[in-house]
PDB file of C-alpha atoms and ligand atoms in Angstrom:
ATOM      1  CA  UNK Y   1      75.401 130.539 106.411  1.00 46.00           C
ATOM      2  CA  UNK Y   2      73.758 129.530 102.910  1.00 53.00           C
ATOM      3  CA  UNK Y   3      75.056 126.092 103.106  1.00 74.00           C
ATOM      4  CA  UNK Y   4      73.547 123.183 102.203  1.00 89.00           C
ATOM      5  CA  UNK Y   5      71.404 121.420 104.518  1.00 96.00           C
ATOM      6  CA  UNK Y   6      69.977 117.657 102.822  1.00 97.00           C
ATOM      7  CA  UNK Y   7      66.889 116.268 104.271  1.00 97.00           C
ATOM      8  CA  UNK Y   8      68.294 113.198 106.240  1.00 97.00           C
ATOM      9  CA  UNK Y   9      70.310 116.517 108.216  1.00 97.00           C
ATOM     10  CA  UNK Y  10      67.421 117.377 109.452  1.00 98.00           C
ATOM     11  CA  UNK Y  11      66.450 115.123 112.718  1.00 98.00           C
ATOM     12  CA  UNK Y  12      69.747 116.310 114.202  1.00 97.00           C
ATOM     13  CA  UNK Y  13      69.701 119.976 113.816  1.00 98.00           C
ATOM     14  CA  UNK Y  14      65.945 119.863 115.013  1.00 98.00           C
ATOM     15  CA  UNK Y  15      67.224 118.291 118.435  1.00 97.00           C
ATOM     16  CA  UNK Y  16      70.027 120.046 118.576  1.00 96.00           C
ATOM     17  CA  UNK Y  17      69.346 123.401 117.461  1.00 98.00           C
ATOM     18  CA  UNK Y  18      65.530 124.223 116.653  1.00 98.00           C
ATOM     19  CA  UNK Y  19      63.082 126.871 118.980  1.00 98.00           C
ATOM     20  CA  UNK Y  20      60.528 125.197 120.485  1.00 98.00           C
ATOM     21  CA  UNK Y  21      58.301 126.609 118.039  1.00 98.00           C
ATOM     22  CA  UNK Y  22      60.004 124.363 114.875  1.00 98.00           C
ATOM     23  CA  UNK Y  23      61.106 121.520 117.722  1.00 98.00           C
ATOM     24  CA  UNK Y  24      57.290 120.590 117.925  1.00 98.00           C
ATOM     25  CA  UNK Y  25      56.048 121.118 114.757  1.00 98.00           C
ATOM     26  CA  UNK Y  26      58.813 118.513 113.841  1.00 98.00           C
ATOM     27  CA  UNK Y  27      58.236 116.058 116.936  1.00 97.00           C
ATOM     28  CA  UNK Y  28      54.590 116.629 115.821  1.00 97.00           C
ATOM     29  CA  UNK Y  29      55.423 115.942 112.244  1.00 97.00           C
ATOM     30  CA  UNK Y  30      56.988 112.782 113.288  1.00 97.00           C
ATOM     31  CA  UNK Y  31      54.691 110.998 115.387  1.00 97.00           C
ATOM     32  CA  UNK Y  32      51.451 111.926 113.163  1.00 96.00           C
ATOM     33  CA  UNK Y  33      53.660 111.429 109.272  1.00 96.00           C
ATOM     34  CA  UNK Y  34      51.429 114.564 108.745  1.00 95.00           C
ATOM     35  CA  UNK Y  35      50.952 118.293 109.550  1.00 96.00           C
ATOM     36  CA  UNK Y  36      47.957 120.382 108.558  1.00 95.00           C
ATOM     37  CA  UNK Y  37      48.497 123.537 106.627  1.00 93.00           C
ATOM     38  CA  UNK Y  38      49.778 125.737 108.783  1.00 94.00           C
ATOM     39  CA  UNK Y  39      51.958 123.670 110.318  1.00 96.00           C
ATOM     40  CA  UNK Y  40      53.100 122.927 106.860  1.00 95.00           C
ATOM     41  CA  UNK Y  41      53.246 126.066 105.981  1.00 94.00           C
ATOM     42  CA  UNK Y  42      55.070 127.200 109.140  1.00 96.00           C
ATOM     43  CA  UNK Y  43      57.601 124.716 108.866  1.00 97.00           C
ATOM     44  CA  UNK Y  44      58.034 124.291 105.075  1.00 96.00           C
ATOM     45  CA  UNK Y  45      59.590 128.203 105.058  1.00 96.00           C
ATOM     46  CA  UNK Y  46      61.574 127.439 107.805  1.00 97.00           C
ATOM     47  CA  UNK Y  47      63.456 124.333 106.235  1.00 97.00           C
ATOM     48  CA  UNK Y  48      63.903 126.372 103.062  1.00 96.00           C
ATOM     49  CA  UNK Y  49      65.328 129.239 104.813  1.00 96.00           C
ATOM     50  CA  UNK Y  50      67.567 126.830 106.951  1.00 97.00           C
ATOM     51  CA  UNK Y  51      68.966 125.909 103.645  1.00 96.00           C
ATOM     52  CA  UNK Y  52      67.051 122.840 102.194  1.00 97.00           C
ATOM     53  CA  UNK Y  53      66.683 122.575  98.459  1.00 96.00           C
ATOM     54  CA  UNK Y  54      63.523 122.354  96.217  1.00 96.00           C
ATOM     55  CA  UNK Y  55      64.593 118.842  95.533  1.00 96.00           C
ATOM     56  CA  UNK Y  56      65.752 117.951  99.594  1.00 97.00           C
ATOM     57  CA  UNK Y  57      62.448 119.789 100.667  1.00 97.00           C
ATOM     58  CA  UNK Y  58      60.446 117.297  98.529  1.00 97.00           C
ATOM     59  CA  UNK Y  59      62.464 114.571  99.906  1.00 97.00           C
ATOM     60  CA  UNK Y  60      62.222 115.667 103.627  1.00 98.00           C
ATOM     61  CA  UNK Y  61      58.280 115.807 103.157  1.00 97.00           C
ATOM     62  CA  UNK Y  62      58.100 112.365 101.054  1.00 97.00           C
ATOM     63  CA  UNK Y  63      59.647 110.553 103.579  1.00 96.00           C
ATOM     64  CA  UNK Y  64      57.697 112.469 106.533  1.00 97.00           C
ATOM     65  CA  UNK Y  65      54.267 111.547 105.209  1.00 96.00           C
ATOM     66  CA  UNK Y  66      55.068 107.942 105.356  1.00 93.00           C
ATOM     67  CA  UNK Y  67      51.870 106.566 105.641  1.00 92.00           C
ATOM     68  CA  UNK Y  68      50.193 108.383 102.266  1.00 94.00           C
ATOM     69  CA  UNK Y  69      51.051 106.930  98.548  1.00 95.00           C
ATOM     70  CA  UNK Y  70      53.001 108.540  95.741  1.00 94.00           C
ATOM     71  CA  UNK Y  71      49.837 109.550  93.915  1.00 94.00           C
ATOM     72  CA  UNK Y  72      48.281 111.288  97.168  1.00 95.00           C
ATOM     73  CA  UNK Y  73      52.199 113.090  97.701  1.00 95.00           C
ATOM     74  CA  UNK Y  74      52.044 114.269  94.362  1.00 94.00           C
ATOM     75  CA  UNK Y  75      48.303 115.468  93.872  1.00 91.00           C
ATOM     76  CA  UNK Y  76      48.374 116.953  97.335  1.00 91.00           C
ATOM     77  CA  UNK Y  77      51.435 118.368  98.528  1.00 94.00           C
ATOM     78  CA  UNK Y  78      54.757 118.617  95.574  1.00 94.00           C
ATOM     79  CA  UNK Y  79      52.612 121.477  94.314  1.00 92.00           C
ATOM     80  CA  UNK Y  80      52.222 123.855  97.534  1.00 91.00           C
ATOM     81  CA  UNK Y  81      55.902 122.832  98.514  1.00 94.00           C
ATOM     82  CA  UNK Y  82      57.449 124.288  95.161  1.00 94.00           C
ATOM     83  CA  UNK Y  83      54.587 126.849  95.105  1.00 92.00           C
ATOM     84  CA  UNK Y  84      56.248 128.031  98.615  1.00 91.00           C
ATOM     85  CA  UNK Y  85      59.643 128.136  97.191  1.00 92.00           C
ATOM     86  CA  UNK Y  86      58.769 130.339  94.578  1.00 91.00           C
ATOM     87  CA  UNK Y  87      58.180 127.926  91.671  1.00 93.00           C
ATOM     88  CA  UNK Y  88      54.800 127.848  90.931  1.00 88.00           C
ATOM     89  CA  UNK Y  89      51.684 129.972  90.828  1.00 84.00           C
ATOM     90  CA  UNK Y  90      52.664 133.530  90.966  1.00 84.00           C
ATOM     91  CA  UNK Y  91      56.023 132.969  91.772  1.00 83.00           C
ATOM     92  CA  UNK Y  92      56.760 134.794  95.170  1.00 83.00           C
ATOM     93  CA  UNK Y  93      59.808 134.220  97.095  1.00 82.00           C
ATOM     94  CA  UNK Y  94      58.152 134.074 100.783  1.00 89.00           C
ATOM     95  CA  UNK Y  95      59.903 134.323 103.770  1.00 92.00           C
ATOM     96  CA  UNK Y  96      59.806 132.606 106.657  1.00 95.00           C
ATOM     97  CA  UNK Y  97      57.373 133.717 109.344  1.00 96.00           C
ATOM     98  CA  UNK Y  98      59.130 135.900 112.087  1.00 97.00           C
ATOM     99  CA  UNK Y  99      58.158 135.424 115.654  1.00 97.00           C
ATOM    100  CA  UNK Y 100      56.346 138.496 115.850  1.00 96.00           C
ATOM    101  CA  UNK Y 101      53.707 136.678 112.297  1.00 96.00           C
ATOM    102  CA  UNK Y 102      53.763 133.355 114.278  1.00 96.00           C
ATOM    103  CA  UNK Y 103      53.054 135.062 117.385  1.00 95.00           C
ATOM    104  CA  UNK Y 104      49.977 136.947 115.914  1.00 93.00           C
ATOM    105  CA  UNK Y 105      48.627 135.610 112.662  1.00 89.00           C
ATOM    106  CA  UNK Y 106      46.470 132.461 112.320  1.00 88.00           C
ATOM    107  CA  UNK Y 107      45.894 131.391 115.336  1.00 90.00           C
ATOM    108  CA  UNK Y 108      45.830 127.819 115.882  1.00 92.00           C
ATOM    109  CA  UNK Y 109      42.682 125.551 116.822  1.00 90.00           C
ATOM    110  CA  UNK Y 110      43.301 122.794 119.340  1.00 86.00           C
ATOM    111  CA  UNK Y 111      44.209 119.851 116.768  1.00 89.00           C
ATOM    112  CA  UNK Y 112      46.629 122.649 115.002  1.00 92.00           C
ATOM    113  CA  UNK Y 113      50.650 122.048 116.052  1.00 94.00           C
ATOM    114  CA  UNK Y 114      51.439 125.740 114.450  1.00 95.00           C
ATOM    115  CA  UNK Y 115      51.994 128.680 116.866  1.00 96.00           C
ATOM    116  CA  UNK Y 116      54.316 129.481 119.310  1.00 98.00           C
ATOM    117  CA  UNK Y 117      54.472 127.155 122.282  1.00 98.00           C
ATOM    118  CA  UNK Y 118      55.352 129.989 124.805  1.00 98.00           C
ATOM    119  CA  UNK Y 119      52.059 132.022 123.718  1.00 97.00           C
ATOM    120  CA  UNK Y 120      49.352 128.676 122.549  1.00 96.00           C
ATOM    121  CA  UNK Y 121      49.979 125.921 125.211  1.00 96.00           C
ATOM    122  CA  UNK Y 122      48.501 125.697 128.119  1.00 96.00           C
ATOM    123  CA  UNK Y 123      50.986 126.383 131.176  1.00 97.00           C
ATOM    124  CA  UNK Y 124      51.284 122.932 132.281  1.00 97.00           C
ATOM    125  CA  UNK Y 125      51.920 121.408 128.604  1.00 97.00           C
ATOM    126  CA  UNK Y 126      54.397 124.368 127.904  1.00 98.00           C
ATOM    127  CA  UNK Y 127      56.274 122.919 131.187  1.00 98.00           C
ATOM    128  CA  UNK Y 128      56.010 119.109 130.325  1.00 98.00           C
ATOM    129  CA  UNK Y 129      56.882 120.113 126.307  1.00 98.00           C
ATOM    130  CA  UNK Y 130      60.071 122.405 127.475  1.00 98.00           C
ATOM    131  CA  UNK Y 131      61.297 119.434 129.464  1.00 98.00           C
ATOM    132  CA  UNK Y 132      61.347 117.346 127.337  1.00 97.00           C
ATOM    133  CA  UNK Y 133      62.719 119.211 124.133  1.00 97.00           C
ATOM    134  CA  UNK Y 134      65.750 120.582 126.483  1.00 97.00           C
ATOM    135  CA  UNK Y 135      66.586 118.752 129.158  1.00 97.00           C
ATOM    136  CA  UNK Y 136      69.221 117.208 127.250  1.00 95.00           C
ATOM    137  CA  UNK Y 137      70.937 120.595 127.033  1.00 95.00           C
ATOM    138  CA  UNK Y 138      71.119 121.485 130.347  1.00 95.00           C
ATOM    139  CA  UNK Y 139      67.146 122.728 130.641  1.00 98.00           C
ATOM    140  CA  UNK Y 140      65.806 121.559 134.564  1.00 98.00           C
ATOM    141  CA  UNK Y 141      62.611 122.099 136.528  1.00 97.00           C
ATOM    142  CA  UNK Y 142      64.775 124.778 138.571  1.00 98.00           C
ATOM    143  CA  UNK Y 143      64.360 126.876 135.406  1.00 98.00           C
ATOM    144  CA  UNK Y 144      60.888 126.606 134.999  1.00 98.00           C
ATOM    145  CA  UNK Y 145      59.369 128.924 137.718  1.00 98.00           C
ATOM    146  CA  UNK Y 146      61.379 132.194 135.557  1.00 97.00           C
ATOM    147  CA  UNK Y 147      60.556 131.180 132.293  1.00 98.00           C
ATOM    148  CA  UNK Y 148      56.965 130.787 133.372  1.00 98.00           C
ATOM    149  CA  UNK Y 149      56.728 134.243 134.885  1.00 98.00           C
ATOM    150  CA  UNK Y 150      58.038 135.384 131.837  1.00 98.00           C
ATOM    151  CA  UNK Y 151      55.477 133.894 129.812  1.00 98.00           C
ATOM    152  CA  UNK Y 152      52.764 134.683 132.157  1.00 98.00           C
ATOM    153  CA  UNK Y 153      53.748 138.276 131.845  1.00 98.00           C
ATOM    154  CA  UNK Y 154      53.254 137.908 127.957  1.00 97.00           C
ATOM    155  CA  UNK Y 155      56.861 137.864 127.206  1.00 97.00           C
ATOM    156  CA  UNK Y 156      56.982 134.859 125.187  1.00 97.00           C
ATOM    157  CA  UNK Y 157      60.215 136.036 123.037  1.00 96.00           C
ATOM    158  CA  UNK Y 158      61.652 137.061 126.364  1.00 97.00           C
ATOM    159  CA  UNK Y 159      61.164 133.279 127.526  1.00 98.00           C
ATOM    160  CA  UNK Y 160      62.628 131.670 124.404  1.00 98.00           C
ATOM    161  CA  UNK Y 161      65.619 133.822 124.611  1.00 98.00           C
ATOM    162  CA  UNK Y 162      65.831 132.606 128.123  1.00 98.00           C
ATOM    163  CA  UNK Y 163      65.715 128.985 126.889  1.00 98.00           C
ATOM    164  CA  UNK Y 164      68.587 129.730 124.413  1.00 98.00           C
ATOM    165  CA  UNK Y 165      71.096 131.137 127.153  1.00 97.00           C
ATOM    166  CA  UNK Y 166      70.078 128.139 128.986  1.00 97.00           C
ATOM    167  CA  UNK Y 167      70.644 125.493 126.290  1.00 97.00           C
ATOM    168  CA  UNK Y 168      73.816 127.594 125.516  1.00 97.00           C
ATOM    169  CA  UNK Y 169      74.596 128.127 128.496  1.00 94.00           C
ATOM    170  CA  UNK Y 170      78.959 127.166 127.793  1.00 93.00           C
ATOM    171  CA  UNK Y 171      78.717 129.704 125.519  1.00 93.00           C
ATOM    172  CA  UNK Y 172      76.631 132.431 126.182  1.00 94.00           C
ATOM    173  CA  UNK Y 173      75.865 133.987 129.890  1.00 93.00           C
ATOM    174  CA  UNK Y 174      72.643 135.748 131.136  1.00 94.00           C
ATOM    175  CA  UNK Y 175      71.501 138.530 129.473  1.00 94.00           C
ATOM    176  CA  UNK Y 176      73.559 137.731 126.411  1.00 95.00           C
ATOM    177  CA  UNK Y 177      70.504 136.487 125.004  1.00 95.00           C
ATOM    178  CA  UNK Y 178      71.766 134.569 121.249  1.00 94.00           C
ATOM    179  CA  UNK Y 179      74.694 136.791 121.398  1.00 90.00           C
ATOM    180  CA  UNK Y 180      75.559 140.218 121.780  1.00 90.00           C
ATOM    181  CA  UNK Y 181      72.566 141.105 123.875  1.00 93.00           C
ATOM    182  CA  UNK Y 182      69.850 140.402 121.156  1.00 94.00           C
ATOM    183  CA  UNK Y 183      66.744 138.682 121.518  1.00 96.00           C
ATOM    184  CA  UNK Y 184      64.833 136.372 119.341  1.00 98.00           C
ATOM    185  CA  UNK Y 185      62.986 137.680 116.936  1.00 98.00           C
ATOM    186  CA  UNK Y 186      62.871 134.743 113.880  1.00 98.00           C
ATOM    187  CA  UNK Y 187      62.811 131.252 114.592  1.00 98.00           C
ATOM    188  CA  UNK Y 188      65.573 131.183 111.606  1.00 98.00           C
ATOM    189  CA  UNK Y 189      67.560 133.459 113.765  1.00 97.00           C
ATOM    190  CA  UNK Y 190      67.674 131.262 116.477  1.00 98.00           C
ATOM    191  CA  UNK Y 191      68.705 128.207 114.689  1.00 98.00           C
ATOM    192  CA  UNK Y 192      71.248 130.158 112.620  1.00 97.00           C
ATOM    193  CA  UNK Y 193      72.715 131.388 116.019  1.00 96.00           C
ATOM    194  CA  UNK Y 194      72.596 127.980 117.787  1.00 97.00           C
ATOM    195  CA  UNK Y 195      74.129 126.314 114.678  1.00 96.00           C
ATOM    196  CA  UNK Y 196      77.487 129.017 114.573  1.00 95.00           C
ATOM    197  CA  UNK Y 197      77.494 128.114 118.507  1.00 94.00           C
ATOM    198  CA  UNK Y 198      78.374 124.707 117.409  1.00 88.00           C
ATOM    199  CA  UNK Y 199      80.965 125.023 115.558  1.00 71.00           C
TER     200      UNK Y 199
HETATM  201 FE1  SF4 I 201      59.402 130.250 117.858  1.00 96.87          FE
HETATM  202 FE2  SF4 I 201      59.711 132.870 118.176  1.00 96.87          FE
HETATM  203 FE3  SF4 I 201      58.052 131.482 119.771  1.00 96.87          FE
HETATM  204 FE4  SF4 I 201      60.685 131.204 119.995  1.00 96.87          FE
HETATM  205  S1  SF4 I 201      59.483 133.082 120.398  1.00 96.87           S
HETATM  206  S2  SF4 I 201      59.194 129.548 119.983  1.00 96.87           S
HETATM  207  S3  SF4 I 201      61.343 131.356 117.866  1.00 96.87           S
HETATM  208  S4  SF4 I 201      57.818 131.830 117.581  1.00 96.87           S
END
């Protein structure tokens, strides 16, 4: 909706309202204070499409990396934060990976937290991980055995959509997908779609 979202927003939207995708980059983000590049990358378009600013950006990642100084923030990271909002180097304005780029391009190693979970994890982690990020919204081991067969058949959007009509499920039915029948195509999408849902 274009408004603005500050840094110290962000904890409460990700458990509330993120795709798994996002949900464990941040989790991952917050037990390790770091994320490697394309994790950073990943999730750094994200937050600026969800509606951080440069300067709340820089603040979100500051306070992430915890365990780094000033001088290593600065050297290392202030650059390739503004360089991803369009304010350095050749001055691009890139958008946020879609499901479709996550799903395909740079495919992550095993230390990497980048990816899609419904496509990268292992069965049994994508299980354990999906418990844990939505049981709080209604998400039970009684929903498992169809999202897995979902997943299994390659369908991972198919499966995330699934997990949206769950965690939604006072407000959207089955087969509504995010609304209106549509799947989920862009991790922004989903977030913009559980945020409205809210409100
Ligand atoms: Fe993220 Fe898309 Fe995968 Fe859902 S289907 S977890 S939004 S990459």
């Amino acid at each position: 909706d274009g408004s603005e979202v500050t840094a110290d927003m962000v904890d409460d939207i990700a458990r509330k309202h993120y795709p798994a995708c996002m949900r464990n980059l941040h989790d991952c983000l917050r037990r390790d204070r770091h994320l490697k590049h394309f994790g950073r990358l990943q999730y750094g378009l994200f937050l600026k499409v969800l509606g951080l600013s440069i300067d709340e950006a820089i603040l979100f990642w500051r306070k992430s990396f915890s365990n780094i100084q000033d001088d290593k923030f600065n050297k290392e990271y202030r650059y390739n934060i503004r360089h991803s909002f369009g304010l350095e180097g050749k001055r691009a304005n890139y958008a946020a990976k879609s499901c479709q780029q996550i799903l395909l391009a740079d495919q992550p190693g095993t230390s990497d937290n980048h990816g899609c979970p419904y496509r990268h994890f292992a069965p049994e982690n994508l299980q354990t991980a999906l418990l844990s990020m939505y049981s709080s919204q209604g998400l039970t081991s009684a929903d498992l055995p169809e999202i897995m067969h979902t997943v299994k058949n390659g369908h991972y959007h198919v499966a995330c959509t699934r997990v949206f009509e769950i965690t939604h499920s006072r407000q959207v039915s089955k087969g509504e997908g995010i609304g209106g029948g549509e799947s989920v195509t862009h991790p922004n999408q989903y977030v913009t779609k559980s945020r409205e849902l809210e409100v």
